Coordinates of C-alpha atoms in Angstrom, one line a residue:
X1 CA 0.0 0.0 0.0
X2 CA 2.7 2.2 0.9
X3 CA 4.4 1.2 -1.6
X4 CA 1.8 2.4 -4.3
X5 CA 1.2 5.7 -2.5
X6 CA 4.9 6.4 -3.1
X7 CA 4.2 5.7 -6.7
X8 CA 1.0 8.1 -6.7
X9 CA 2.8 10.9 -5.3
X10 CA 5.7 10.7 -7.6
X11 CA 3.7 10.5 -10.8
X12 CA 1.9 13.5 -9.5
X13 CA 4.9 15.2 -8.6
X14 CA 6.6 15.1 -12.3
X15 CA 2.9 16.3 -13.7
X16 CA 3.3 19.6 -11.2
X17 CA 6.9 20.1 -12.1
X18 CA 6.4 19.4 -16.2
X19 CA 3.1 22.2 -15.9
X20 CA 5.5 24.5 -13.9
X21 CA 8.2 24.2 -17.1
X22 CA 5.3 24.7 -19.3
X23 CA 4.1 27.4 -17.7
X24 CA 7.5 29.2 -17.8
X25 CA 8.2 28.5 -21.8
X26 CA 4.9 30.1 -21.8
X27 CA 5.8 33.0 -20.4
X28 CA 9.2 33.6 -22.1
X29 CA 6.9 32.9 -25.2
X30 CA 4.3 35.6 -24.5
X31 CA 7.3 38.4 -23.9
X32 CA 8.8 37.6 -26.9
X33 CA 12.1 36.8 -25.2
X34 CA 15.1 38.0 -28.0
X35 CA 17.4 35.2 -26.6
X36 CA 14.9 32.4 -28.4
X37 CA 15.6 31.7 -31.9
X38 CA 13.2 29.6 -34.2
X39 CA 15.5 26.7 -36.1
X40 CA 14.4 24.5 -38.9
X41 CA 16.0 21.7 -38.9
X42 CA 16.3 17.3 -38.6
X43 CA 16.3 15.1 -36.0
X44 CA 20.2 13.3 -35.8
X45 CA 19.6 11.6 -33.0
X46 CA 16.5 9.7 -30.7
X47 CA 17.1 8.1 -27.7
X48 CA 14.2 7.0 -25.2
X49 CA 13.7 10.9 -23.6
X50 CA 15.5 12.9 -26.0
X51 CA 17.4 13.4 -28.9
X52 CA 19.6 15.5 -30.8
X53 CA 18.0 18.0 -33.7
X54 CA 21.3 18.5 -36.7
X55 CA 23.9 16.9 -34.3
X56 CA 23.5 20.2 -32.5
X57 CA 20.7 21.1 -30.2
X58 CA 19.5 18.8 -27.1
X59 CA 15.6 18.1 -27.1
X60 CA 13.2 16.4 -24.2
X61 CA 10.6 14.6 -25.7
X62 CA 8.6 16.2 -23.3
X63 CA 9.0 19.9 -25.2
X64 CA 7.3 17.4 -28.3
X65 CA 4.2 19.0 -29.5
X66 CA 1.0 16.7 -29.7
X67 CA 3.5 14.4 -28.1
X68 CA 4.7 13.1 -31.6
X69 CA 7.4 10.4 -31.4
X70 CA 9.8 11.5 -33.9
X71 CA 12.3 9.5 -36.0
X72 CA 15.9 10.1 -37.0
X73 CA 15.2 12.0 -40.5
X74 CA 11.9 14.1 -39.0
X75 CA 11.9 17.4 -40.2
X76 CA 11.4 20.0 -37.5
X77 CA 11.5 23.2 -36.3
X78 CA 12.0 24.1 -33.1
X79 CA 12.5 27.2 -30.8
X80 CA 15.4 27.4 -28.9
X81 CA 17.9 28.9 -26.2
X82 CA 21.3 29.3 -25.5
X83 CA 21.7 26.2 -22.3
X84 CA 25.0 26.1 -20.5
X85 CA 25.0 22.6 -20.2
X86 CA 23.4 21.4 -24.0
X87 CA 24.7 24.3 -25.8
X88 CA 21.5 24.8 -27.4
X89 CA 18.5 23.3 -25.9
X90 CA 14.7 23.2 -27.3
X91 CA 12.0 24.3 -25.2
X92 CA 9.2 23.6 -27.7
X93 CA 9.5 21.0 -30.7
X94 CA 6.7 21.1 -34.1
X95 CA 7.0 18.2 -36.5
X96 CA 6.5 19.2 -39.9
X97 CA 5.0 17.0 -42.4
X98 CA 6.1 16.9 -46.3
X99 CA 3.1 18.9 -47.1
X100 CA 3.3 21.7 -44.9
X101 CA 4.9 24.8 -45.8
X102 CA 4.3 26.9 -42.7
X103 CA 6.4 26.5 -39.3
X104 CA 3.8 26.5 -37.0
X105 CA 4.6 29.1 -35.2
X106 CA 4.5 32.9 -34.7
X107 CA 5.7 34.8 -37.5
X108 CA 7.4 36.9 -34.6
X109 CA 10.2 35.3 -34.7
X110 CA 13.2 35.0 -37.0
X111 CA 13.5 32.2 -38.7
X112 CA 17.0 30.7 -38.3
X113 CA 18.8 27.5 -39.2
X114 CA 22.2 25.9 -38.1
X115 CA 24.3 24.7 -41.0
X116 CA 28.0 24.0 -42.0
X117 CA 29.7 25.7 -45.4
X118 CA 29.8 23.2 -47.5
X119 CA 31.8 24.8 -50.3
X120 CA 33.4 28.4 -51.0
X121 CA 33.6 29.7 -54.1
X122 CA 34.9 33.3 -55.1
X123 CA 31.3 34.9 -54.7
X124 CA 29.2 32.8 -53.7
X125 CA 28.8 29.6 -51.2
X126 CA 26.7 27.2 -50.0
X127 CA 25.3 25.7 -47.3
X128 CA 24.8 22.2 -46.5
X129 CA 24.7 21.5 -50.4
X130 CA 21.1 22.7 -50.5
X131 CA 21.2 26.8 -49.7
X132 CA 23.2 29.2 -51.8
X133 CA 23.8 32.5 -50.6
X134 CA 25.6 35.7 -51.6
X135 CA 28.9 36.7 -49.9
X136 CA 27.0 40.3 -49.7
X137 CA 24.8 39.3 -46.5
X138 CA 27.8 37.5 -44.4
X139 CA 29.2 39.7 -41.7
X140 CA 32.6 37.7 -42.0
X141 CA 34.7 35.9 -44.2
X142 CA 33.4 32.1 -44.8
X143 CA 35.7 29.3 -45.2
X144 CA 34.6 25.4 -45.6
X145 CA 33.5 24.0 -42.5
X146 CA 32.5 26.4 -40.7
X147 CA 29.5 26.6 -38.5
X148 CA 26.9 29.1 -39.2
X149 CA 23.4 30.9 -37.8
X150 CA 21.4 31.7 -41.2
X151 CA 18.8 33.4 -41.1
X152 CA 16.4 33.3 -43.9
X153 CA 13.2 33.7 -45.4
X154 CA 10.8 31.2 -47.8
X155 CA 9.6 32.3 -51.4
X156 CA 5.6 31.2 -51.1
X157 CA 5.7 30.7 -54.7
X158 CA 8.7 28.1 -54.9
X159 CA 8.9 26.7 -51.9
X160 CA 12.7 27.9 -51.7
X161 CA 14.4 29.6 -49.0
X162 CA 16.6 33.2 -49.2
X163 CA 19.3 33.7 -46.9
X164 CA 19.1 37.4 -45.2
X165 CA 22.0 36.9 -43.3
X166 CA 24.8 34.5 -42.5
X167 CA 26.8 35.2 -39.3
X168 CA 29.5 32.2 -37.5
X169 CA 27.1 30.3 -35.2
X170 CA 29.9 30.8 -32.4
X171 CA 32.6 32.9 -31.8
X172 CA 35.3 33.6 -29.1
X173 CA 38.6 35.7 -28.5
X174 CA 41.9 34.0 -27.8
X175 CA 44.5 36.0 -25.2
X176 CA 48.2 35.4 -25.3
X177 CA 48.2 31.5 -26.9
X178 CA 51.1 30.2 -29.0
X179 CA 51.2 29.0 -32.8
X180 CA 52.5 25.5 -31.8
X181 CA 52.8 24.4 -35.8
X182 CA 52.9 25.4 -39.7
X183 CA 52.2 23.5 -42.8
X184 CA 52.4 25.3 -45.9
X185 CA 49.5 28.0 -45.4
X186 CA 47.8 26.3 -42.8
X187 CA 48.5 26.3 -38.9
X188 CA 47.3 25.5 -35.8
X189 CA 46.7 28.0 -32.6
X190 CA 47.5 26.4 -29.2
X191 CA 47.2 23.1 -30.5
X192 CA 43.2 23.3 -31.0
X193 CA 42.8 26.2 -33.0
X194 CA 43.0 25.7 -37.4
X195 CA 44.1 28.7 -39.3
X196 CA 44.9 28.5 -43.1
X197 CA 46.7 32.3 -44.6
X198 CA 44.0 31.9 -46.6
X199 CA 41.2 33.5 -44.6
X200 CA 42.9 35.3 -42.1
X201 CA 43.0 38.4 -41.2
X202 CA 47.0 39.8 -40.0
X203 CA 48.6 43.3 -39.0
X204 CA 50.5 44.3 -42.6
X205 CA 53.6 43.2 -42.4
X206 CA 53.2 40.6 -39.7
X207 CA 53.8 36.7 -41.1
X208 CA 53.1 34.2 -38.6
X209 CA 55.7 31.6 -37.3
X210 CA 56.0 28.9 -34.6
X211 CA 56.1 30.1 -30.9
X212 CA 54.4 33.6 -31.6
X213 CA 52.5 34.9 -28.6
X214 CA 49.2 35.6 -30.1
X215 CA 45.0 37.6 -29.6
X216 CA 43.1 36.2 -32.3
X217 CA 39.2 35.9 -33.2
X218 CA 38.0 32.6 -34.0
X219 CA 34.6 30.8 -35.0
X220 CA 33.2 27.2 -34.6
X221 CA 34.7 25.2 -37.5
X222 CA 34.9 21.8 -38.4
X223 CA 38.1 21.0 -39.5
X224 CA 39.7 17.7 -39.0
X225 CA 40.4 17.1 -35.7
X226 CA 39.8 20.7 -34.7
X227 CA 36.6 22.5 -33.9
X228 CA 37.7 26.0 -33.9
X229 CA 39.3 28.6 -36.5
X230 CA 41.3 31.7 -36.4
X231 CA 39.5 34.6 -38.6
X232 CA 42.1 37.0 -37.5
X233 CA 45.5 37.5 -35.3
X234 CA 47.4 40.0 -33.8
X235 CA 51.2 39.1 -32.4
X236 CA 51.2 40.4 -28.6
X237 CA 54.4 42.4 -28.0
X238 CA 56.3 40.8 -24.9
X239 CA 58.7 43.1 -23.0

């Protein structure tokens, strides 16, 4: 008996606390927070409470609308928030069907997806094979690989999608690290960070080489075995 009151209160527990989350998406909903993006993307990754929507951002099935059991493949869109511990994190999740064109959501909020550059050409690039865009709309200089915020907008008439703007879907400054190797044009920052002469950004004058004390900018990249990349550098005078 005891035993089955325990179970009573727990399952009653977990309703109260899932309505209390509910209640504060809601909210943050309702004041049209500016830290919640809208993403359109695919499920990567199910497992039995949550899953993983392009490899990226961390879902609970119980943010699911309708409570729709989706499959690795399911087209989505989802809104989302910067999380501390997921990097991204969903608090609500629509399943979209082949034949619907809308998001399901308010129009309120950008629409935004999460890509990789798939190829760079003088230009023009694309994303993800799929979405071509104009170097005119990107606040920084792409290279393959790296990870991107687009956002975009969809042509009604075509079903195709316009990119507005393309911006690196991270970035972070570097203080006083050390080149620790050179191959040809490429390098790498502190043994984690890519760099390729290429696409960077330097002080005229100023060629890099091994053991220079560097600041440098650097966005989320995939390349190789590293996950960031230098967009610019600056040698740090030591005294």
């Amino acid at each position: 008996m005891l035993r089955f009151i325990s179970k009573a209160l727990a399952f009653f527990r977990r309703r109260v606390d899932s309505s209390e989350a509910e209640k504060k998406q809601h909210v943050k909903l309702l004041e049209g927070d500016t830290t919640l993006k809208t993403v359109q993307g695919a499920v990567t990754k199910v497992c039995k409470d949550h899953g993983l929507i392009d490899d990226l951002i961390y879902f609970s099935s119980d943010v699911v609308t309708d409570s729709v059991f989706l499959n690795v493949g399911q087209k989505v869109t989802a809104i989302v928030e910067e999380d501390k511990t997921y990097g991204w994190k969903a608090i609500k999740v629509v399943a979209l069907c082949d034949s619907c064109h809308g998001n399901g959501m308010s129009n309120s909020y950008a629409r935004v997806s999460f890509a990789s550059i798939t190829s760079a050409e003088e230009g023009a690039d694309y994303i993800d094979h799929t979405t071509y865009f104009s170097l005119d709309v990107v606040c920084f200089e792409p290279y393959q690989g790296d990870r991107v915020e687009v956002e975009f907008s969809t042509q009604s008439d075509t079903l195709g999608r316009r990119a507005l703007s393309v911006k690196p879907l991270r970035h972070k400054h570097v203080h006083e690290v050390y080149i620790t190797s050179l191959h040809g044009r490429n390098g790498v920052i502190d043994d984690s960070i890519f760099f390729t002469l290429e696409s960077l950004k330097l002080p005229v004058g100023y060629t890099p080489q091994i053991s220079d004390v560097v600041n440098a900018v650097v966005v989320e990249s995939s390349q190789s075995c590293y996950m960031w990349r230098a967009i610019s550098m600056t040698p740090v005078k030591r005294w």
